[in-house]
Coordinates of C-alpha atoms and ligand atoms in Angstrom, one line a residue:
M29 CA 114.8 58.1 227.8
A30 CA 112.5 56.3 226.3
V31 CA 109.7 57.8 224.8
D32 CA 106.0 55.8 224.6
L33 CA 105.9 55.2 221.0
R34 CA 108.0 55.4 218.3
I35 CA 105.5 55.4 214.3
S36 CA 108.2 53.2 211.6
G37 CA 109.1 53.8 207.8
G38 CA 105.8 55.0 207.0
T39 CA 105.0 58.5 204.2
V40 CA 104.0 61.3 206.9
V41 CA 101.6 63.5 205.2
T42 CA 100.7 67.2 206.4
A43 CA 99.3 69.7 205.4
T44 CA 101.2 71.0 202.9
D45 CA 103.7 68.4 201.9
S46 CA 104.4 64.0 202.0
F47 CA 107.6 62.8 203.4
E48 CA 108.9 59.6 205.1
A49 CA 109.8 59.8 208.8
D50 CA 109.4 58.9 211.8
V51 CA 107.3 60.6 214.2
A52 CA 107.9 59.6 218.0
V53 CA 104.8 60.1 220.3
D54 CA 104.9 60.2 224.7
D55 CA 102.6 61.5 227.0
G56 CA 99.8 62.0 224.5
R57 CA 101.7 63.9 222.5
I58 CA 104.2 64.6 219.3
V59 CA 107.3 64.6 220.4
A60 CA 109.5 64.3 217.4
V61 CA 109.5 63.8 213.6
G62 CA 112.0 62.7 211.2
D63 CA 114.8 60.7 209.8
A64 CA 115.0 57.1 212.4
G65 CA 118.2 58.7 214.0
S66 CA 116.8 61.7 214.5
V67 CA 113.4 60.7 216.6
P68 CA 114.3 58.7 220.3
D69 CA 113.8 55.1 220.6
A70 CA 110.8 54.2 222.0
E71 CA 109.2 51.6 224.4
E72 CA 106.5 50.2 221.8
T73 CA 107.1 50.9 217.8
V74 CA 104.5 50.2 215.4
D75 CA 105.7 49.6 212.1
A76 CA 103.9 51.3 209.1
S77 CA 105.8 50.8 205.9
G78 CA 103.5 50.9 203.6
L79 CA 101.2 53.2 204.8
L80 CA 100.5 57.4 205.3
V81 CA 100.9 58.7 208.7
M82 CA 98.1 62.0 208.8
P83 CA 97.2 64.2 211.6
G84 CA 93.7 62.4 213.2
M85 CA 91.0 64.1 210.7
I86 CA 88.2 65.9 212.8
D87 CA 84.9 66.3 211.8
P88 CA 83.1 69.4 212.5
H89 CA 79.3 67.8 211.7
V90 CA 78.1 65.7 213.2
H91 CA 75.0 64.2 215.3
I92 CA 74.9 61.6 218.1
E93 CA 72.4 61.0 220.6
D94 CA 69.5 63.3 220.4
H95 CA 66.6 63.9 218.0
F96 CA 69.0 63.2 214.7
S97 CA 70.7 60.2 215.8
V98 CA 70.4 56.5 217.8
D99 CA 74.0 56.7 218.3
T100 CA 75.0 57.2 220.9
Y101 CA 78.9 59.1 222.1
E102 CA 79.8 55.2 222.2
T103 CA 78.1 53.8 218.9
G104 CA 79.2 57.2 217.4
T105 CA 82.9 57.3 218.6
G106 CA 83.5 54.3 217.5
A107 CA 82.3 54.7 214.0
A108 CA 84.3 57.8 213.8
A109 CA 87.2 55.8 215.3
L110 CA 87.6 53.2 212.4
G111 CA 86.4 56.0 210.5
G112 CA 90.1 57.7 211.2
I113 CA 88.7 60.7 212.4
T114 CA 90.2 61.2 216.4
T115 CA 87.8 64.8 216.9
Y116 CA 84.4 66.0 216.1
I117 CA 81.9 68.6 216.4
D118 CA 78.4 67.1 217.7
F119 CA 75.3 69.7 218.2
A120 CA 74.4 72.0 222.3
W121 CA 70.9 72.4 221.3
Q122 CA 68.8 74.8 223.6
A123 CA 66.4 72.9 224.0
W124 CA 62.8 73.7 221.8
V125 CA 59.0 72.1 222.2
G126 CA 58.0 70.5 219.2
E127 CA 57.1 67.7 217.1
L128 CA 61.5 66.9 216.5
S129 CA 62.1 67.7 219.5
Q130 CA 63.3 65.3 222.1
Y131 CA 63.3 67.9 225.3
E132 CA 59.1 68.8 227.1
E133 CA 60.4 71.8 228.2
E134 CA 62.6 74.5 226.9
G135 CA 65.6 75.2 228.2
T136 CA 69.5 77.1 227.4
L137 CA 72.5 76.7 225.3
L138 CA 74.8 76.6 228.8
E139 CA 72.5 72.9 229.4
G140 CA 72.5 71.1 226.4
I141 CA 76.3 72.1 226.6
E142 CA 76.1 70.4 230.2
E143 CA 73.7 67.1 229.2
K144 CA 76.1 66.6 225.9
R145 CA 79.0 66.6 227.9
E146 CA 77.6 63.6 230.7
K147 CA 76.6 62.0 227.8
G148 CA 80.4 62.5 225.9
E149 CA 81.5 60.5 229.2
R150 CA 81.0 57.0 227.4
A151 CA 83.2 59.1 224.7
V152 CA 86.2 56.9 222.5
V153 CA 87.4 60.0 220.8
D154 CA 87.7 64.2 221.7
Y155 CA 84.2 65.9 221.0
S156 CA 83.0 69.0 221.5
V157 CA 79.6 71.3 221.0
H158 CA 78.7 74.2 218.4
G159 CA 75.5 75.5 220.1
A160 CA 72.6 75.6 218.2
I161 CA 70.1 77.8 219.0
T162 CA 66.7 76.9 218.2
R163 CA 64.5 79.8 219.1
E164 CA 63.8 83.4 219.0
D165 CA 64.3 84.2 223.1
P166 CA 66.8 87.6 223.3
D167 CA 67.6 85.8 226.2
V168 CA 70.0 83.5 224.1
L169 CA 72.0 87.0 223.4
E170 CA 72.8 86.9 226.8
E171 CA 73.7 84.0 227.0
L172 CA 76.7 83.6 224.4
A173 CA 79.4 85.4 226.4
D174 CA 79.2 82.6 228.5
V175 CA 78.5 80.0 225.8
V176 CA 82.2 81.2 224.8
D177 CA 84.2 80.8 227.8
A178 CA 82.7 77.4 228.2
G179 CA 84.9 77.2 224.8
V180 CA 82.0 76.3 222.9
T181 CA 82.9 79.0 220.0
S182 CA 80.8 78.9 217.7
F183 CA 76.9 78.6 216.7
K184 CA 74.8 77.3 214.3
M185 CA 71.6 78.4 213.3
F186 CA 68.1 77.4 211.2
T187 CA 66.5 78.9 208.1
A188 CA 64.2 75.6 207.9
Y189 CA 63.1 73.4 210.0
E190 CA 60.6 74.1 213.1
I191 CA 63.6 76.0 214.7
G192 CA 64.1 77.6 212.1
L193 CA 65.0 81.8 212.3
G194 CA 63.3 84.4 210.8
N195 CA 66.1 87.2 209.5
G196 CA 65.3 90.0 212.0
F197 CA 67.0 87.6 215.1
M198 CA 69.4 86.1 213.1
N199 CA 70.8 89.9 212.3
R200 CA 71.4 90.2 215.9
V201 CA 73.0 87.0 216.9
L202 CA 74.8 87.8 214.2
E203 CA 76.2 91.2 215.8
R204 CA 76.6 89.3 219.1
I205 CA 79.0 87.3 216.7
A206 CA 81.4 89.1 216.3
D207 CA 81.4 91.3 219.0
L208 CA 82.1 88.1 220.6
D209 CA 84.7 87.6 217.5
A210 CA 83.2 83.3 217.2
V211 CA 81.7 81.8 214.3
G212 CA 77.8 81.9 213.1
V213 CA 77.5 78.6 210.7
F214 CA 74.3 78.2 209.3
H215 CA 71.5 75.8 207.7
T216 CA 70.7 78.0 204.9
E217 CA 67.6 76.8 202.7
D218 CA 64.4 79.2 202.4
P219 CA 61.6 78.0 204.4
S220 CA 58.4 80.0 202.2
V221 CA 60.7 78.3 199.4
C222 CA 60.5 75.0 201.0
D223 CA 57.4 74.3 202.7
E224 CA 55.0 75.4 199.8
L225 CA 56.9 72.5 197.4
T226 CA 56.6 70.2 199.9
D227 CA 52.7 71.3 200.4
Q228 CA 52.7 71.6 197.0
F229 CA 53.6 67.7 196.6
K230 CA 51.7 66.2 199.5
R231 CA 49.1 67.0 197.9
E232 CA 49.9 66.6 194.8
G233 CA 49.8 62.6 196.2
K234 CA 54.5 63.0 195.0
G235 CA 55.5 61.0 197.7
D236 CA 57.7 58.8 195.6
P237 CA 61.7 59.4 196.9
E238 CA 62.9 61.0 193.6
W239 CA 60.6 63.7 194.1
Y240 CA 62.0 64.9 196.9
P241 CA 65.3 67.2 195.8
Q242 CA 62.3 69.3 193.6
S243 CA 61.4 70.4 196.9
R244 CA 63.7 71.5 198.3
P245 CA 65.2 73.1 195.1
D246 CA 69.1 74.4 194.8
Y247 CA 68.2 78.3 194.8
A248 CA 66.6 77.7 197.6
E249 CA 69.9 77.4 199.6
A250 CA 71.8 79.6 197.4
M251 CA 69.0 82.6 198.5
A252 CA 68.7 81.5 202.4
A253 CA 72.7 81.7 202.1
E254 CA 73.2 85.1 200.4
D255 CA 70.6 86.2 203.4
A256 CA 72.7 85.1 205.7
V257 CA 76.1 85.9 204.8
R258 CA 74.7 89.2 203.7
M259 CA 73.5 90.0 207.4
A260 CA 77.6 88.2 208.6
R261 CA 79.3 90.9 206.4
E262 CA 76.6 93.1 207.1
A263 CA 77.7 92.3 211.3
G264 CA 81.2 91.6 210.3
A265 CA 80.6 88.1 211.4
K266 CA 82.6 85.3 210.6
Y267 CA 80.5 83.2 209.1
Y268 CA 80.7 79.1 207.9
G269 CA 78.1 77.9 205.6
I270 CA 77.6 74.1 206.6
H271 CA 76.2 71.5 204.4
T272 CA 77.0 73.1 201.1
S273 CA 75.2 71.3 198.7
C274 CA 75.1 72.8 194.9
R275 CA 77.3 75.0 192.2
K276 CA 75.0 77.7 193.3
S277 CA 74.9 78.0 196.5
A278 CA 78.4 77.4 197.0
D279 CA 79.1 80.3 193.5
V280 CA 77.2 82.8 196.4
L281 CA 79.3 82.1 199.5
E282 CA 82.4 82.3 197.0
S283 CA 81.5 85.8 195.4
F284 CA 81.1 87.7 199.2
R285 CA 84.6 85.8 200.6
E286 CA 85.9 87.8 197.1
D287 CA 84.5 90.7 198.8
G288 CA 86.1 90.2 201.2
S289 CA 84.0 88.9 204.0
K290 CA 84.5 87.0 206.7
V291 CA 83.7 83.4 204.8
R292 CA 84.0 79.2 204.6
A293 CA 82.6 76.9 204.3
E294 CA 81.7 73.2 204.1
T295 CA 80.6 70.3 201.4
C296 CA 79.5 66.5 202.9
T297 CA 81.3 63.8 202.2
H298 CA 77.5 62.4 200.2
Y299 CA 77.3 65.9 198.5
L300 CA 80.6 65.0 196.6
A301 CA 80.5 60.7 196.2
L302 CA 76.4 60.2 195.5
D303 CA 74.3 62.2 192.7
D304 CA 70.4 61.9 192.8
S305 CA 70.2 58.8 190.9
I306 CA 70.5 57.7 194.8
Y307 CA 66.4 58.2 195.8
G308 CA 65.7 55.4 192.4
E309 CA 68.3 53.4 194.1
V310 CA 67.8 53.5 197.6
G311 CA 65.2 56.0 198.5
N312 CA 64.5 57.8 201.6
Q313 CA 68.0 56.4 202.7
A314 CA 68.9 58.8 201.0
M315 CA 66.6 61.5 202.5
I316 CA 69.6 64.9 203.2
A317 CA 68.9 67.7 204.1
P318 CA 69.4 69.8 201.8
P319 CA 68.5 67.2 199.2
I320 CA 71.5 65.2 197.3
R321 CA 71.6 67.2 193.8
K322 CA 73.2 66.5 189.8
P323 CA 76.5 65.1 189.1
D324 CA 76.8 69.0 187.9
D325 CA 76.3 69.8 191.6
N326 CA 79.4 67.2 192.6
E327 CA 82.1 68.6 190.3
A328 CA 80.9 72.0 190.8
M329 CA 81.7 71.0 194.8
F330 CA 85.2 69.4 193.7
E331 CA 85.9 72.5 191.9
H332 CA 85.1 75.2 194.6
L333 CA 86.8 73.0 196.6
R334 CA 90.1 72.9 194.4
R335 CA 90.4 76.6 194.2
G336 CA 89.7 76.9 198.2
S337 CA 86.4 78.5 198.0
L338 CA 85.1 75.4 199.6
D339 CA 87.4 74.8 203.1
V340 CA 86.4 71.6 204.7
V341 CA 84.9 68.2 203.9
S342 CA 82.5 67.4 206.9
T343 CA 80.0 64.0 207.1
D344 CA 76.7 65.2 208.5
H345 CA 76.3 62.1 210.5
C346 CA 72.6 61.3 211.5
G347 CA 72.7 57.9 213.2
Y348 CA 69.0 56.9 212.0
M349 CA 67.7 53.2 211.5
L350 CA 66.2 51.5 208.2
E351 CA 62.7 51.2 210.6
G352 CA 62.4 54.8 210.1
K353 CA 63.1 55.2 206.4
Q354 CA 60.8 52.6 205.4
V355 CA 57.8 55.4 205.5
D356 CA 54.9 55.3 202.3
N357 CA 55.8 58.9 201.7
W358 CA 59.4 61.2 201.3
W359 CA 57.9 63.1 203.8
E360 CA 57.2 61.4 206.4
S361 CA 60.7 59.7 207.1
T362 CA 63.7 60.6 209.0
F363 CA 66.0 63.3 207.7
G364 CA 69.4 61.5 207.6
A365 CA 72.0 59.2 207.4
N366 CA 75.5 57.8 208.8
S367 CA 78.6 58.0 207.0
L368 CA 81.5 58.2 210.1
Q369 CA 83.6 55.5 209.6
V370 CA 83.6 55.7 204.8
S371 CA 83.3 59.1 204.8
L372 CA 87.5 59.4 204.8
P373 CA 88.3 56.0 202.3
V374 CA 85.3 57.3 200.2
V375 CA 86.9 61.3 199.7
H376 CA 90.1 59.5 199.6
D377 CA 88.7 57.7 196.6
E378 CA 86.6 60.2 195.0
A379 CA 89.2 62.8 195.3
V380 CA 92.7 61.7 195.3
N381 CA 92.1 58.0 193.4
K382 CA 89.4 59.8 190.7
R383 CA 90.5 63.6 190.4
G384 CA 94.6 63.1 191.3
F385 CA 94.4 65.7 194.5
S386 CA 96.6 65.7 196.5
Y387 CA 97.2 64.4 200.0
P388 CA 98.4 67.4 201.5
W389 CA 94.8 68.6 200.3
L390 CA 93.2 65.7 201.8
V391 CA 94.5 66.7 205.5
R392 CA 93.8 70.4 204.6
V393 CA 90.2 70.0 203.9
M394 CA 89.6 67.3 206.5
S395 CA 91.7 68.3 209.5
T396 CA 94.3 70.8 209.4
N397 CA 90.9 73.7 207.9
V398 CA 88.2 72.4 210.7
A399 CA 90.9 72.5 213.4
Q400 CA 92.0 76.4 212.7
T401 CA 88.5 77.0 211.4
F402 CA 87.1 76.0 214.2
G403 CA 89.8 77.4 217.3
L404 CA 91.6 73.5 217.7
P405 CA 95.1 74.8 217.9
G406 CA 96.7 71.7 219.4
K407 CA 94.8 69.3 216.2
G408 CA 95.0 69.6 212.8
T409 CA 98.8 68.8 212.9
L410 CA 101.6 67.0 213.6
D411 CA 104.0 69.5 214.8
P412 CA 105.9 68.4 218.0
G413 CA 103.8 69.4 221.0
T414 CA 100.7 68.8 219.6
D415 CA 97.9 66.1 220.5
A416 CA 99.2 62.9 219.1
D417 CA 96.2 61.8 217.1
I418 CA 96.9 60.1 214.3
V419 CA 95.9 57.9 211.7
L420 CA 97.2 54.6 209.4
F421 CA 96.3 54.7 206.3
D422 CA 96.2 51.8 204.3
P423 CA 96.1 54.2 199.8
G424 CA 96.3 51.2 198.5
E425 CA 94.2 48.2 200.2
T426 CA 90.6 48.1 197.9
Y427 CA 87.7 46.6 200.4
T428 CA 84.1 47.0 199.8
I429 CA 81.8 49.0 202.3
T430 CA 78.7 47.6 204.1
A431 CA 76.6 47.8 207.1
A432 CA 77.1 45.2 208.9
D433 CA 81.1 46.3 209.7
N434 CA 78.8 49.8 211.5
A435 CA 80.1 50.3 214.7
S436 CA 77.6 52.8 214.2
A437 CA 74.1 51.9 216.3
A438 CA 72.7 53.0 212.6
D439 CA 71.7 49.5 210.2
F440 CA 72.1 50.9 206.9
S441 CA 75.1 52.5 204.9
I442 CA 73.9 54.8 201.7
Y443 CA 77.2 53.4 200.5
E444 CA 76.5 50.0 200.9
G445 CA 78.4 47.5 198.1
R446 CA 80.7 50.2 197.3
E447 CA 84.5 49.7 196.2
V448 CA 86.6 52.1 197.3
T449 CA 90.2 52.0 197.3
G450 CA 91.9 53.0 201.0
R451 CA 91.4 51.9 204.5
V452 CA 91.8 53.1 207.9
K453 CA 94.1 50.5 209.7
R454 CA 94.9 52.6 212.5
T455 CA 93.6 55.3 214.5
F456 CA 95.4 57.1 217.5
V457 CA 93.7 59.6 220.2
R458 CA 97.0 62.0 221.9
G459 CA 98.4 58.6 221.9
E460 CA 96.4 55.8 222.8
L461 CA 95.0 53.4 220.0
V462 CA 91.3 53.4 219.0
A463 CA 90.9 51.8 216.0
D464 CA 92.5 48.9 215.2
D465 CA 92.6 47.4 211.5
G466 CA 88.3 47.5 211.7
D467 CA 88.2 46.5 215.9
V468 CA 87.2 49.8 218.0
V469 CA 89.7 49.2 220.8
G470 CA 89.6 52.8 222.4
E471 CA 88.1 52.6 226.3
P472 CA 85.1 54.4 226.7
G473 CA 85.7 57.2 228.9
H474 CA 89.3 57.6 227.3
G475 CA 87.5 60.9 224.5
Q476 CA 87.4 64.1 226.5
F477 CA 85.5 67.1 225.7
V478 CA 88.0 70.0 224.1
E479 CA 87.0 73.6 224.2
R480 CA 88.1 76.2 221.7
D481 CA 88.9 79.0 221.0
L482 CA 87.8 82.0 219.5
P483 CA 89.5 80.7 215.8
D484 CA 92.2 83.1 214.5
W485 CA 90.8 83.9 210.5
E486 CA 93.0 85.2 207.9
V487 CA 91.0 86.6 205.1
Ligands
LIG4 O1 69.4 66.0 206.9 C1 70.3 66.6 208.0 N1 71.3 67.5 207.4 N2 69.8 66.7 209.0 C2 70.2 66.2 210.2 C3 70.0 68.1 210.4 C4 70.8 69.0 209.9 O2 70.0 70.1 209.4 O3 71.8 68.8 209.8
LIG5 ZN1 71.7 71.2 209.2
LIG6 ZN1 73.7 68.1 210.7

């Protein structure tokens, strides 16, 4: 009997290998990968000659439809589909009241998950959430087991902003996370160092965005990372370092990993592809925390990715509008920038084309490692039996990035005018075509909330 779909004549790339093969899909799952003769006939055949056939990319750090993003689940997942990203992990917030917040009253993590699941009814690609703990409220410790049961097995904590937690409370959360075998996800910047420098720059009138990186220095990121990762080790908890931006911080995390602790970490597309000269070029558009650093930090990210002491590349996608960036002083700007749609081509260009990283490496850091780190067993591979989340990628097509092509609601791109070689041609989510040569063709509602397992990390 014929299966639903066959992707024929492409180069299949897995986390360990690349080879010529056909891929057969039935009922949303991969059913066979092999020589043309060994793969069943299909009702529809897609010609993938000259293309790479990779597992859909998985982005574990995305902000959609909340105080950090004007994107809705429809626009955000549309951008993801065009970017070859078939699953992302957003944030479910423990509602808090404050300047940065859209909430009028405090809430629980379970309510935050429900809120995102309702918004996710318009999703085109699959999604999950991290629980984001925003208050030192002991009730959250009681809630964590129920949140894990709801399929949310990782928890983000911030050391900075108005939602920053103190070390004492983070330590209590880490003990609970260790009991549950869940994952602690950490935004680390020492708040007293960053706040003091920011106040000083305000007093001195240093509002030009070129001053911004000095207000949140690399050592402040490394200091907070060291505290958090040390507490995780003492508690026996899994630690995931989010948006690692600099050599000092990556070195700290690596040193704890060598000590045998359960440490993993990501960097983001912009810490690979951009350096601090961007603030002289696009000003507040590149206002992102931690800041975009020096060229040596870019190279440090590649060095750590090469030796596996950074595991993942994410986007930290925030769909903001230019309006929120066009302010007199950098500290009045919104923080974050969009990149879901362009991350794969940009990382491919920087890592594979310019630095000789392999295609299996690309699949590992943007897909397989993410699935393994965050408990998504049906994703991140092309193994028969797993979800048919597939991206067809033309490694030789050159194009110029422009915000005019954005499916994201955001109206600018920090990569505007950048020429990249490598383009997403087609994206399938559970066997359905969701992006076709630059058009979003997936139906809102096709994307599903994915309940995650507790991940098994081999240290
Ligand atoms: O500048 C950033 N990264 N904004 C989003 C919030 C966060 O800390 O990830
Ligand atoms: Zn963060
Ligand atoms: Zn973020």
